[in-house]
Coordinates of C-alpha atoms in Angstrom, one line a residue:
M67 CA -18.9 17.0 3.8
D68 CA -21.7 17.0 1.3
D69 CA -21.2 16.3 -2.4
Q70 CA -20.8 20.0 -3.3
S71 CA -18.2 20.5 -0.6
A72 CA -16.3 17.4 -1.7
M73 CA -16.1 18.8 -5.3
N74 CA -14.9 22.1 -4.0
V75 CA -12.1 20.4 -2.0
K76 CA -10.9 18.6 -5.1
E77 CA -10.7 21.8 -7.1
E78 CA -9.5 24.2 -4.5
N79 CA -5.9 25.5 -4.1
I80 CA -4.3 26.3 -0.8
T81 CA -4.1 29.9 0.2
K82 CA -1.1 31.7 1.7
S83 CA -3.0 32.6 4.9
L84 CA -2.3 30.2 7.7
N85 CA -5.5 31.1 9.6
E86 CA -7.6 30.5 6.4
S87 CA -5.9 27.1 5.9
L88 CA -6.6 26.1 9.5
G89 CA -10.2 27.2 9.2
R90 CA -10.5 25.1 6.0
I91 CA -9.1 22.1 7.8
E92 CA -11.7 22.4 10.5
E93 CA -14.5 22.6 7.8
I94 CA -13.2 19.5 6.0
F95 CA -12.7 17.4 9.2
T96 CA -15.8 18.2 11.2
N97 CA -16.5 16.0 14.2
T98 CA -13.0 14.5 14.1
P99 CA -11.7 14.6 17.7
D100 CA -8.6 12.7 16.8
L101 CA -7.4 15.4 14.4
I102 CA -4.6 17.3 16.0
I103 CA -3.8 20.9 15.1
R104 CA -0.6 22.2 16.7
K105 CA 0.7 25.8 16.0
L106 CA 4.4 26.5 16.3
S107 CA 7.1 28.9 15.2
I108 CA 9.9 27.7 13.0
K109 CA 13.0 29.1 14.7
Q110 CA 15.2 28.4 11.8
T111 CA 13.3 30.8 9.6
G112 CA 11.1 32.8 12.0
E113 CA 8.0 31.7 10.2
L114 CA 4.6 30.9 11.8
A115 CA 3.4 27.3 11.0
A116 CA 1.0 24.6 12.1
I117 CA 1.3 20.8 12.0
I118 CA -1.8 18.7 11.3
Y119 CA -2.1 15.0 11.9
M120 CA -4.4 12.1 13.0
E121 CA -3.5 11.1 16.5
E122 CA -4.0 7.4 16.2
L123 CA -2.4 7.1 12.7
T124 CA 0.8 8.9 13.5
D125 CA 4.1 7.7 15.1
K126 CA 4.4 10.4 17.7
A127 CA 8.1 9.5 18.4
S128 CA 8.9 10.1 14.8
L129 CA 6.9 13.3 14.7
N130 CA 8.7 14.7 17.8
Q131 CA 12.2 13.6 16.9
N132 CA 12.2 14.1 13.1
V133 CA 9.9 17.0 12.6
L134 CA 9.2 19.1 15.7
A135 CA 12.6 18.9 17.3
P136 CA 14.5 20.0 14.1
L137 CA 12.0 22.9 13.5
Q138 CA 12.8 24.2 17.0
L139 CA 16.5 24.4 16.5
E140 CA 18.0 27.9 16.8
T141 CA 20.7 27.2 14.2
G142 CA 20.0 29.1 11.0
N143 CA 19.7 27.4 7.7
P144 CA 21.8 28.9 4.8
S145 CA 19.1 27.8 2.3
G146 CA 16.5 29.9 4.0
D147 CA 14.1 26.9 4.3
F148 CA 13.1 24.7 7.1
I149 CA 14.9 21.5 8.0
T150 CA 13.5 18.1 9.1
T151 CA 15.1 14.7 9.4
V152 CA 12.0 12.8 8.2
G153 CA 12.7 10.5 5.2
Y154 CA 9.8 11.7 3.0
V155 CA 8.7 15.3 2.4
K156 CA 6.3 16.0 -0.5
P157 CA 4.8 19.5 -1.3
H158 CA 1.1 19.8 -2.2
S159 CA -0.9 22.7 -3.4
M160 CA -4.4 21.1 -3.7
W161 CA -6.7 20.5 -0.8
E162 CA -7.7 17.1 -2.0
E163 CA -4.1 15.9 -2.0
L164 CA -3.7 17.2 1.6
R165 CA -7.0 15.6 2.8
L166 CA -5.9 12.2 1.5
S167 CA -2.4 12.6 3.0
I168 CA -3.9 13.3 6.5
I169 CA -6.3 10.4 6.2
L170 CA -3.4 8.1 5.2
G171 CA -1.4 9.0 8.3
Y172 CA 0.9 11.7 7.1
S173 CA 1.6 14.9 9.1
V174 CA 1.0 18.0 7.1
L175 CA 3.0 21.2 7.7
F176 CA 1.3 24.6 6.8
I177 CA 3.5 27.7 6.8
E178 CA 2.3 31.3 6.9
G179 CA 2.8 33.0 3.5
R180 CA 3.2 29.8 1.5
S181 CA 0.6 28.4 -0.9
T182 CA 2.1 25.0 -0.6
A183 CA 1.9 22.6 2.4
Y184 CA 4.2 19.7 3.1
A185 CA 3.2 16.0 3.7
L186 CA 5.7 14.4 6.1
D187 CA 6.0 10.6 6.5
T188 CA 5.3 10.1 10.2
K189 CA 2.8 7.2 9.7
G190 CA 2.3 4.9 12.6
F191 CA -0.6 2.5 12.0
P192 CA -1.5 -0.1 14.6
Q193 CA -0.1 -3.4 13.3
R194 CA 0.7 -6.8 14.5
A195 CA 4.0 -8.7 14.4
V196 CA 4.9 -11.0 11.5
E197 CA 3.8 -14.5 12.3
D198 CA 3.6 -18.0 10.7
P199 CA 0.9 -18.2 8.0
Q200 CA -2.2 -19.8 9.4
Q201 CA -3.6 -21.2 6.2
E202 CA -0.4 -22.2 4.5
P203 CA 2.0 -23.7 7.0
S204 CA 5.4 -25.0 5.8
L205 CA 7.9 -27.3 7.5
K206 CA 10.9 -26.3 5.4
G207 CA 9.8 -22.9 4.0
A208 CA 10.0 -19.5 5.6
H209 CA 8.0 -19.0 8.8
Q210 CA 6.5 -15.6 8.0
G211 CA 3.3 -14.4 6.6
F212 CA 1.8 -11.2 5.3
I213 CA 0.2 -8.8 7.7
E214 CA -2.3 -6.0 7.3
T215 CA 0.2 -3.3 6.4
G216 CA 0.7 -3.0 2.6
S217 CA 4.1 -1.3 2.7
Q218 CA 5.4 -4.1 5.0
N219 CA 4.1 -6.8 2.7
I220 CA 5.8 -5.1 -0.3
A221 CA 9.1 -5.0 1.8
M222 CA 8.8 -8.7 2.5
I223 CA 8.5 -9.5 -1.2
R224 CA 11.5 -7.2 -2.0
R225 CA 13.6 -9.3 0.4
Y226 CA 13.3 -12.2 -2.0
I227 CA 13.6 -10.2 -5.3
A228 CA 16.4 -7.7 -5.1
D229 CA 16.1 -6.7 -8.7
K230 CA 15.7 -3.3 -10.3
E231 CA 13.2 -4.9 -12.7
L232 CA 10.7 -5.5 -9.8
K233 CA 8.2 -2.7 -10.4
V234 CA 5.5 -1.4 -8.1
K235 CA 2.5 0.6 -9.4
R236 CA 0.1 2.1 -6.8
Y237 CA -3.5 3.1 -7.0
I238 CA -6.1 4.4 -4.7
V239 CA -9.4 2.5 -4.8
G240 CA -12.7 3.6 -3.1
Q241 CA -14.3 7.0 -2.9
R242 CA -14.5 6.8 0.9
G243 CA -12.1 4.0 1.9
Q244 CA -9.2 5.4 -0.1
T245 CA -7.5 2.0 0.0
P246 CA -4.0 1.8 -1.5
V247 CA -3.6 -1.1 -4.0
S248 CA -0.2 -2.0 -5.4
L249 CA 0.8 -4.2 -8.5
L250 CA 4.1 -5.9 -8.2
Y251 CA 5.8 -7.6 -11.2
L252 CA 9.0 -8.1 -13.1
E253 CA 9.0 -5.8 -16.1
D254 CA 11.3 -7.9 -18.2
V255 CA 9.4 -11.2 -17.5
I256 CA 5.6 -10.5 -17.4
Q257 CA 3.5 -10.1 -20.5
P258 CA 2.6 -6.4 -20.9
D259 CA -1.1 -7.3 -21.7
I260 CA -1.5 -8.7 -18.2
I261 CA -0.5 -5.5 -16.5
K262 CA -2.5 -3.4 -18.9
A263 CA -5.6 -5.4 -18.3
L264 CA -5.2 -5.3 -14.5
E265 CA -4.5 -1.5 -14.5
E266 CA -7.6 -0.8 -16.5
R267 CA -9.8 -2.9 -14.3
I268 CA -8.5 -1.4 -11.0
Q269 CA -8.8 2.1 -12.3
S270 CA -12.4 1.5 -13.4
I271 CA -13.6 0.4 -10.0
D272 CA -16.1 2.8 -8.6
V273 CA -17.1 1.8 -5.0
D274 CA -17.1 3.4 -1.6
A275 CA -14.4 1.1 -0.3
I276 CA -12.4 -2.1 -0.8
I277 CA -11.9 -4.0 2.5
N278 CA -9.8 -7.0 1.4
T279 CA -8.4 -8.9 -1.5
G280 CA -11.5 -11.0 -2.0
E281 CA -13.6 -8.0 -2.7
L282 CA -11.1 -6.6 -5.1
A283 CA -10.9 -10.0 -7.0
E284 CA -14.7 -9.8 -7.6
F285 CA -14.2 -6.5 -9.5
I286 CA -11.3 -7.4 -11.7
E287 CA -12.0 -11.1 -12.6
D288 CA -13.2 -11.8 -16.1
Q289 CA -16.1 -14.0 -14.8
P290 CA -16.7 -13.5 -11.0
L291 CA -19.3 -16.3 -11.1
A292 CA -17.1 -18.9 -12.8
L293 CA -16.5 -22.2 -11.0
L294 CA -12.8 -21.6 -10.7
P295 CA -11.5 -18.1 -10.0
Q296 CA -9.0 -16.5 -12.3
M297 CA -6.8 -15.4 -9.3
I298 CA -5.4 -17.1 -6.3
T299 CA -4.7 -15.7 -2.8
T300 CA -1.6 -16.4 -0.7
E301 CA -0.5 -15.3 2.7
R302 CA 3.2 -16.3 2.1
P303 CA 5.8 -13.7 0.9
D304 CA 8.0 -16.5 -0.5
T305 CA 5.1 -17.9 -2.5
A306 CA 4.3 -14.5 -3.9
A307 CA 7.9 -13.9 -4.8
S308 CA 8.2 -17.2 -6.6
Q309 CA 5.1 -16.4 -8.7
I310 CA 6.5 -13.0 -9.7
L311 CA 9.7 -14.7 -10.8
Q312 CA 7.5 -17.0 -13.0
G313 CA 6.0 -14.1 -14.8
R314 CA 2.8 -13.5 -12.8
C315 CA 1.6 -10.3 -11.1
V316 CA 0.9 -9.9 -7.4
V317 CA -1.8 -7.4 -6.1
V318 CA -1.3 -6.1 -2.6
V319 CA -4.3 -4.5 -0.9
D320 CA -3.5 -2.4 2.2
G321 CA -5.3 -3.8 5.2
S322 CA -5.4 -7.4 4.0
P323 CA -3.1 -10.2 5.3
S324 CA -3.1 -11.9 1.9
V325 CA -2.3 -11.0 -1.7
L326 CA -3.7 -11.9 -5.1
V327 CA -1.7 -13.7 -7.7
A328 CA -2.7 -13.4 -11.4
P329 CA -3.2 -15.0 -13.7
A330 CA -4.2 -18.4 -12.4
T331 CA -4.7 -21.6 -14.3
F332 CA -6.6 -24.9 -13.6
M333 CA -3.3 -26.5 -12.5
S334 CA -2.8 -23.7 -10.0
F335 CA -5.2 -25.3 -7.6
F336 CA -2.8 -28.2 -7.1
R337 CA 0.1 -25.9 -6.2
R338 CA 1.0 -27.4 -2.9
L339 CA 2.4 -30.6 -4.3
M340 CA 3.8 -29.6 -7.7
I341 CA 7.1 -29.4 -9.3
T342 CA 8.2 -26.5 -11.4
V343 CA 9.1 -26.7 -15.1
P344 CA 9.9 -23.8 -17.4
D345 CA 6.7 -21.7 -17.8
G346 CA 5.1 -24.4 -15.8
P347 CA 2.3 -24.5 -13.2
F348 CA 1.8 -22.5 -10.0
R349 CA 3.9 -24.0 -7.3
H350 CA 3.9 -23.5 -3.5
S351 CA 7.2 -22.3 -2.2
S352 CA 7.7 -25.2 0.3
E353 CA 8.0 -27.6 -2.7
Y354 CA 11.3 -26.0 -3.6
C355 CA 12.6 -27.6 -0.5
A356 CA 11.5 -31.1 -1.4
S357 CA 13.4 -33.6 -3.6
L358 CA 12.2 -34.3 -7.1
P359 CA 11.0 -38.0 -6.5
F360 CA 8.9 -37.0 -3.5
S361 CA 7.4 -34.0 -5.3
L362 CA 6.4 -36.2 -8.2
L363 CA 5.0 -38.9 -5.9
F364 CA 2.9 -36.6 -3.8
F365 CA 1.7 -34.7 -6.9
C366 CA 0.4 -37.8 -8.5
L367 CA -1.4 -38.8 -5.3
E368 CA -2.9 -35.4 -5.0
F369 CA -4.0 -35.3 -8.6
L370 CA -5.7 -38.7 -8.4

């Protein structure tokens, strides 16, 4: 799409005509052979419909079992609407919202006579299994590291912090890459100024795409050319969780196997062999498994 077409997509509403909607989809996604358009009839309501999705970004088993199979059931629905067993269904009326949903792996259901389409969570990105962290091994700590799927990384952090005060704010960064970026923090522990500053900097980023946490850090640090960075990366969920508990914020970038921890101090760079004191320095999670004398001894050796 050219710039004028992109502007039209952002401002355009969906029409009630199914054929017009399918034609608009083909205009938006030109030269996209992995875009699947499947027409069907919803037997519950007798309506004509079409399901749109990216072949390699969709879990086909979930799509068949939770969307297509329920829509083909003969049993009527007293509410007069369609039924699916998918966990997430969100209506959209703007083309820009639908375009982004399809790119992010959602299946989109268009129905004849409706000016609203429905994004269904059938995402199925290629992803690797959870493995030991390569750069931060631990003998006594957990043997799992972050992977390239942002939602999985957030879930691993939630396993350590089962608290309603753990908040997640999500943003989309990059005009073309459309990379999901999430901020995780404890609302009753973190200083509000930290979150406000990070939010403003993330929302002000104007680039084509963000590929990893290192690129994001360059945009949101106070002084990118400083000798010591103001943020630290970690590939360990337990380390990220421990820093959130100490009042720091974790930034998760979808597609990156590490997260950012902010703010960092000079003492943060000695984190592997430190003890923790109230409001104290950044500490690696494996040190929670070590006794106090050994932690003090090794820290002194490291510092010297």
